[in-house]
CSV table of C-alpha atoms in Angstrom, one decimal:
chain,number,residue,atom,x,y,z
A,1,UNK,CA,-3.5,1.0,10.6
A,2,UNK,CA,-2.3,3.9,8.1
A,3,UNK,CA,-1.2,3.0,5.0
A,4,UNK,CA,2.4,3.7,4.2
A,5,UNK,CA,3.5,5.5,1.6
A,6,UNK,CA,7.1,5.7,0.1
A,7,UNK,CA,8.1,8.8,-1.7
A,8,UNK,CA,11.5,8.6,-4.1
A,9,UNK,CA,12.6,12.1,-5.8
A,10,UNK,CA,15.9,13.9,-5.9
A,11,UNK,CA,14.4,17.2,-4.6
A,12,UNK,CA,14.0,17.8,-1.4
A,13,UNK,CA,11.2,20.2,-1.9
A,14,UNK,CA,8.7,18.2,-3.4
A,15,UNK,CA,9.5,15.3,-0.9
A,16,UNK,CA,8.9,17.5,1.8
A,17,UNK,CA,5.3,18.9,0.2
A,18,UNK,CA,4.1,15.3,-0.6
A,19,UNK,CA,5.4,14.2,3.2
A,20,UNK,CA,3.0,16.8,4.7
A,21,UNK,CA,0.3,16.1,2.2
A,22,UNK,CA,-0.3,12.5,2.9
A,23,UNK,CA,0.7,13.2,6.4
A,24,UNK,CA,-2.0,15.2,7.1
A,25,UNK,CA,-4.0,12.7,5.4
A,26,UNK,CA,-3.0,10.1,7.9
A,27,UNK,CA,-0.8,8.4,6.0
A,28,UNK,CA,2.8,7.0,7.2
A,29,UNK,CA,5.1,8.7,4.8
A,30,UNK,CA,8.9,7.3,4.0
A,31,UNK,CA,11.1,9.5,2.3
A,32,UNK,CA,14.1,8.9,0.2
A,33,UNK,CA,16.2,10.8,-2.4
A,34,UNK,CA,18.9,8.4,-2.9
A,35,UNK,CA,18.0,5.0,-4.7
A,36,UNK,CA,20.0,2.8,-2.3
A,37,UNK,CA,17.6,4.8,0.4
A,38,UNK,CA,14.7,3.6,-1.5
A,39,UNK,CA,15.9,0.4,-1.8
A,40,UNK,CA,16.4,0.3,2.3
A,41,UNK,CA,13.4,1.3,2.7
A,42,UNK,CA,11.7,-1.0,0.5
A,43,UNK,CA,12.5,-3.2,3.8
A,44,UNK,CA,9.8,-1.7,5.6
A,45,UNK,CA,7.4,-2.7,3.0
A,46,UNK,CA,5.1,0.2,2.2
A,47,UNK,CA,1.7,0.0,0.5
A,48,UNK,CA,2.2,2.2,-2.4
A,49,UNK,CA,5.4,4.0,-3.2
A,50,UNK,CA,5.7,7.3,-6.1
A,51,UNK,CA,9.1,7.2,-7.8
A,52,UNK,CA,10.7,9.6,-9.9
A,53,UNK,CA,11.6,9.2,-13.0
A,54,UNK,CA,14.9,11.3,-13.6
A,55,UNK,CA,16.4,10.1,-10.1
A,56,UNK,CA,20.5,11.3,-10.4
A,57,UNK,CA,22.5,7.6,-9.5
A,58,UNK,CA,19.6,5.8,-11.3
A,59,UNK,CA,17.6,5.6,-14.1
A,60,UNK,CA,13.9,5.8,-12.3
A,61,UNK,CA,12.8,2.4,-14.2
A,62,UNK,CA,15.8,0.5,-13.5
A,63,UNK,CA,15.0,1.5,-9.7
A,64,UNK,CA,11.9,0.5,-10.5
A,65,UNK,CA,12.9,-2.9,-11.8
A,66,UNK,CA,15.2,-3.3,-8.4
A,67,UNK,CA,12.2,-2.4,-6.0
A,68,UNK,CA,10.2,-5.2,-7.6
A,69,UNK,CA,12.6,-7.8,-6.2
A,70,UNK,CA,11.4,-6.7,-2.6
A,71,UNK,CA,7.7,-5.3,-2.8
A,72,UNK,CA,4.3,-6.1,-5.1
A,73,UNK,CA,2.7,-2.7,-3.9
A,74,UNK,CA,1.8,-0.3,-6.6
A,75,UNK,CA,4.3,2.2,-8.2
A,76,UNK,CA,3.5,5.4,-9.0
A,77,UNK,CA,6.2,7.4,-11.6
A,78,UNK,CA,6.6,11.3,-11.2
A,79,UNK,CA,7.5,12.4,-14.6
A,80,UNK,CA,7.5,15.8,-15.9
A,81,UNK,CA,6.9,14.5,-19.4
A,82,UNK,CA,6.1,11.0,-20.6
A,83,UNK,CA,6.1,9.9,-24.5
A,84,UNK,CA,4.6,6.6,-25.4
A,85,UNK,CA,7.7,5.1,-25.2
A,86,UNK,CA,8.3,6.0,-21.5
A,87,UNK,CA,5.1,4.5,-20.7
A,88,UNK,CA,5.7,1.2,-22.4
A,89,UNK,CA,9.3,1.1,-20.6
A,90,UNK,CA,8.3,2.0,-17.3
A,91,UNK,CA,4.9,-0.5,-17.5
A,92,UNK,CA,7.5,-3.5,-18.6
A,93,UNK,CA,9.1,-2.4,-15.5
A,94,UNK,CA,6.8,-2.8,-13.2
A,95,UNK,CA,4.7,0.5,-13.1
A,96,UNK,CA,1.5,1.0,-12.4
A,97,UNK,CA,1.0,4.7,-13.4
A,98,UNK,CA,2.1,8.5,-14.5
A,99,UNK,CA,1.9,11.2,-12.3
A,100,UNK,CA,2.7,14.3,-14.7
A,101,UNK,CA,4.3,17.3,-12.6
A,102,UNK,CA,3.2,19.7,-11.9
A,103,UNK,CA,0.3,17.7,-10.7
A,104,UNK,CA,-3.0,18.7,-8.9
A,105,UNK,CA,-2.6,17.6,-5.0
A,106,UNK,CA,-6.5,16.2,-5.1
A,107,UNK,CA,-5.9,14.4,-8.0
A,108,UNK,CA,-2.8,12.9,-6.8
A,109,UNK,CA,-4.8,11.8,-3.7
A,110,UNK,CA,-7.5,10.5,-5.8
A,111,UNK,CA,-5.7,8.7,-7.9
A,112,UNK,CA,-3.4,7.0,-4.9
A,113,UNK,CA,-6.7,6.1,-3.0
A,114,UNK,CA,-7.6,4.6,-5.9
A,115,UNK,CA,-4.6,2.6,-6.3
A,116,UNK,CA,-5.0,1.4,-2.3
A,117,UNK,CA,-8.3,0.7,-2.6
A,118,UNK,CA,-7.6,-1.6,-5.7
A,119,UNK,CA,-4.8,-3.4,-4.1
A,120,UNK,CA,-6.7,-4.0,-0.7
A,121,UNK,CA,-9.3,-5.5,-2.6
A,122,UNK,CA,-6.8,-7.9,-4.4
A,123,UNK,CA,-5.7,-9.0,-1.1
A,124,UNK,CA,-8.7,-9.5,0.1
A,125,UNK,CA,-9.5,-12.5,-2.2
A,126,UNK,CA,-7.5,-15.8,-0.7
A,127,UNK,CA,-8.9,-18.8,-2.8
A,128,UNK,CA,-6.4,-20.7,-4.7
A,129,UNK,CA,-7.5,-22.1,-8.2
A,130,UNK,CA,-6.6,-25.4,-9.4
A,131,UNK,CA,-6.6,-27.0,-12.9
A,132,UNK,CA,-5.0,-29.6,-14.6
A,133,UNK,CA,-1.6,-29.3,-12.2
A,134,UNK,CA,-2.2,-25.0,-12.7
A,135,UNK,CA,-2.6,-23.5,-9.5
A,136,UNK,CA,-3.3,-20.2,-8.7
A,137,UNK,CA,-3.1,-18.4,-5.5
A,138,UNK,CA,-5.0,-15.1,-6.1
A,139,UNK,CA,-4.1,-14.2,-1.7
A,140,UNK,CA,-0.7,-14.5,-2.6
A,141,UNK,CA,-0.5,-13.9,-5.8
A,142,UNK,CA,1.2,-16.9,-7.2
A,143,UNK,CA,1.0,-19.3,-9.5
A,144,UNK,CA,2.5,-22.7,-9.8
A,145,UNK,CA,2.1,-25.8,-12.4
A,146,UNK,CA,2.9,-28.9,-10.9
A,147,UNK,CA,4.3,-27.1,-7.6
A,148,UNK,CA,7.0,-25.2,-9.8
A,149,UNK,CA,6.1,-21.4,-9.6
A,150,UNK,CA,5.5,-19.5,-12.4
A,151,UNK,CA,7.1,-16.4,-11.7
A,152,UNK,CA,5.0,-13.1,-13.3
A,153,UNK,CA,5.3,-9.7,-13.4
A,154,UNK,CA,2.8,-7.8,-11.4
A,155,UNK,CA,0.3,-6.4,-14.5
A,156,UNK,CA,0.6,-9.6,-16.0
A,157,UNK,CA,-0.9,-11.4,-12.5
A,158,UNK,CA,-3.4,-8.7,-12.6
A,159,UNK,CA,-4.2,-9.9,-16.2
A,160,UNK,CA,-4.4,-13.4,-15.4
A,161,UNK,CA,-6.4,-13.0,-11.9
A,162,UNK,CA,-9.1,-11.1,-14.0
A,163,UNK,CA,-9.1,-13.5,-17.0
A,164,UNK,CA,-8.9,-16.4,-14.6
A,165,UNK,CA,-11.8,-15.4,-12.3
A,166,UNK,CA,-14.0,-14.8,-14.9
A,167,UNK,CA,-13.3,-18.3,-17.0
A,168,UNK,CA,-14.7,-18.5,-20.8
A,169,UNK,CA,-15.9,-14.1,-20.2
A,170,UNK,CA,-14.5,-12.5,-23.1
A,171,UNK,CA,-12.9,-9.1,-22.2
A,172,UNK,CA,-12.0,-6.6,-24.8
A,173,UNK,CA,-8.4,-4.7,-24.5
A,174,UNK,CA,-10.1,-1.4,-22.9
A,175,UNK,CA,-11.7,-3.5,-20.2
A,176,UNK,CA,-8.9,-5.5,-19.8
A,177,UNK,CA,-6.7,-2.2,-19.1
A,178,UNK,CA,-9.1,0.0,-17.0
A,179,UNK,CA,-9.8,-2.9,-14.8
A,180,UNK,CA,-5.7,-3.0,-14.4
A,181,UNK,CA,-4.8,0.1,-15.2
A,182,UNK,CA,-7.3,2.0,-13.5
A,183,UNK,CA,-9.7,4.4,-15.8
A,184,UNK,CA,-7.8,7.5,-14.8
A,185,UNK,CA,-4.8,6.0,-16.0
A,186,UNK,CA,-2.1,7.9,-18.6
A,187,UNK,CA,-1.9,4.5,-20.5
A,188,UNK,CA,-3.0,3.4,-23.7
A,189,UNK,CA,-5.0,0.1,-24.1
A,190,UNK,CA,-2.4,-1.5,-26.6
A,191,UNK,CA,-0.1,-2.5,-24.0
A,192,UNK,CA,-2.3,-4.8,-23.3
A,193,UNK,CA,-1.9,-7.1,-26.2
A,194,UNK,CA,2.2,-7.2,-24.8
A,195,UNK,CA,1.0,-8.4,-21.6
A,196,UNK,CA,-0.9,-11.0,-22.9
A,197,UNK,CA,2.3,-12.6,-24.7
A,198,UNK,CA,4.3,-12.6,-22.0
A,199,UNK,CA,1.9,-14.3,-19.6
A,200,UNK,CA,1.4,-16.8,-22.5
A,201,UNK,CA,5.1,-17.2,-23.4
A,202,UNK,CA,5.5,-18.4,-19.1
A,203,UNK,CA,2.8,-20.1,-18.9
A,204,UNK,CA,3.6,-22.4,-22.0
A,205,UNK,CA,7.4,-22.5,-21.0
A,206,UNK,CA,6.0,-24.0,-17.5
A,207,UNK,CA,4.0,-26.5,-19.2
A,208,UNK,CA,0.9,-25.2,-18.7
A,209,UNK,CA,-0.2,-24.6,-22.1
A,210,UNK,CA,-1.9,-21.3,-23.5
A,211,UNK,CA,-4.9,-20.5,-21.5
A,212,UNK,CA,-6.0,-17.4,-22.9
A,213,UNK,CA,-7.7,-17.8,-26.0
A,214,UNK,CA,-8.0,-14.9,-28.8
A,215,UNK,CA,-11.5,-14.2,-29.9
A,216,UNK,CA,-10.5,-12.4,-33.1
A,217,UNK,CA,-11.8,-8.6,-33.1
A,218,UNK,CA,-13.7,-9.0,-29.3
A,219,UNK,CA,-10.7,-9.5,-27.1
A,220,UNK,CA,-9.2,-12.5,-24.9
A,221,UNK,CA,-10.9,-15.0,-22.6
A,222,UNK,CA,-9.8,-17.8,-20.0
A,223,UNK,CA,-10.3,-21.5,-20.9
């Protein structure tokens, strides 16, 4: 089955060229350029979706933020520009990515194959973890501490399925964020360090205790 792709920018122009891109490259392509549109279409559930940034009615990262209630697939932002502090906002939104415009049409294809790929292979692993009342469900991507869930953002799952597949492997910050990331990505690797107090600020306020250990100037590991 073709994966579907949903495409979210306020000009019609570049909608249509990315439609007949991926279309011609088999994918299913939804269209929006509207946020409540993108938020309909969120229904259909698509596999990856690329998201504007400077969207009219919405800020692109509270869109973002919006989407996440109703899909875990991976977002893409098309920015024209991106300072630091756009990529720190739109990862702690739920962002996967920067596509800078104007962008190359192969890499844009490379880089959303990539993103697939990655996600298909997440999927693809349904064993549940248990310890000590901690379980986590790496098909579904949950977790849950004596049957409560523990809800987490979509990097900072990503962080712990790594960390918690791989128990007492220490993994340095760039590891940890081209495994996540992706290598190609626009990122930086301090974000990383961010993630990792969140996921440890949940898991402790579920009970759980911290599971990631420091290993001062080497990086984080599982115990």
């Amino acid at each position: 089955m073709a994966y579907r792709i949903l495409v979210v920018d306020d000009e019609r122009d570049i909608v249509q060229m990315l439609r007949d891109l991926f279309t011609r490259k088999g994918y299913q392509v939804l269209c929006a350029c509207q946020a409540q549109e993108a938020l309909a279409l969120c229904a259909q559930q698509p596999d990856l979706i690329l998201l504007d940034v400077n969207m009219p009615d919405i800020d692109g990262f509270a869109l973002c933020r919006q989407i996440r209630d109703f899909v875990s697939c991976p977002i893409l932002f098309l920015t024209a520009r991106v300072e630091d502090a756009d990529k720190l906002q739109g990862f702690a939104a739920g962002g996967d990515d920067y596509i800078l415009k104007p962008f190359s049409t192969q890499e844009l294809l490379a880089r959303v194959g990539a993103h697939l790929r990655r996600e298909e292979r997440r999927q693809s692993q349904a064993q549940v973890k248990f310890d000590q009342g901690l379980a986590i469900d790496y098909g579904a991507r949950c977790v849950y501490q004596n049957g409560e869930p523990v809800h987490l953002a979509k990097k900072e799952f990503d962080i712990l399925e790594l960390l918690s597949l791989h128990p007492s492997q220490v993994f340095d910050r760039e590891h940890i964020y081209e495994s996540v990331w992706g290598w190609d990505s626009e990122g930086d690797s301090s974000v990383v360090a961010e993630h990792i107090r969140r996921i440890r600020a949940k898991l402790t306020a579920a009970g759980c205790g911290d599971r990631i250990v420091t290993v001062w100037g080497v990086g984080y590991k599982w115990q």
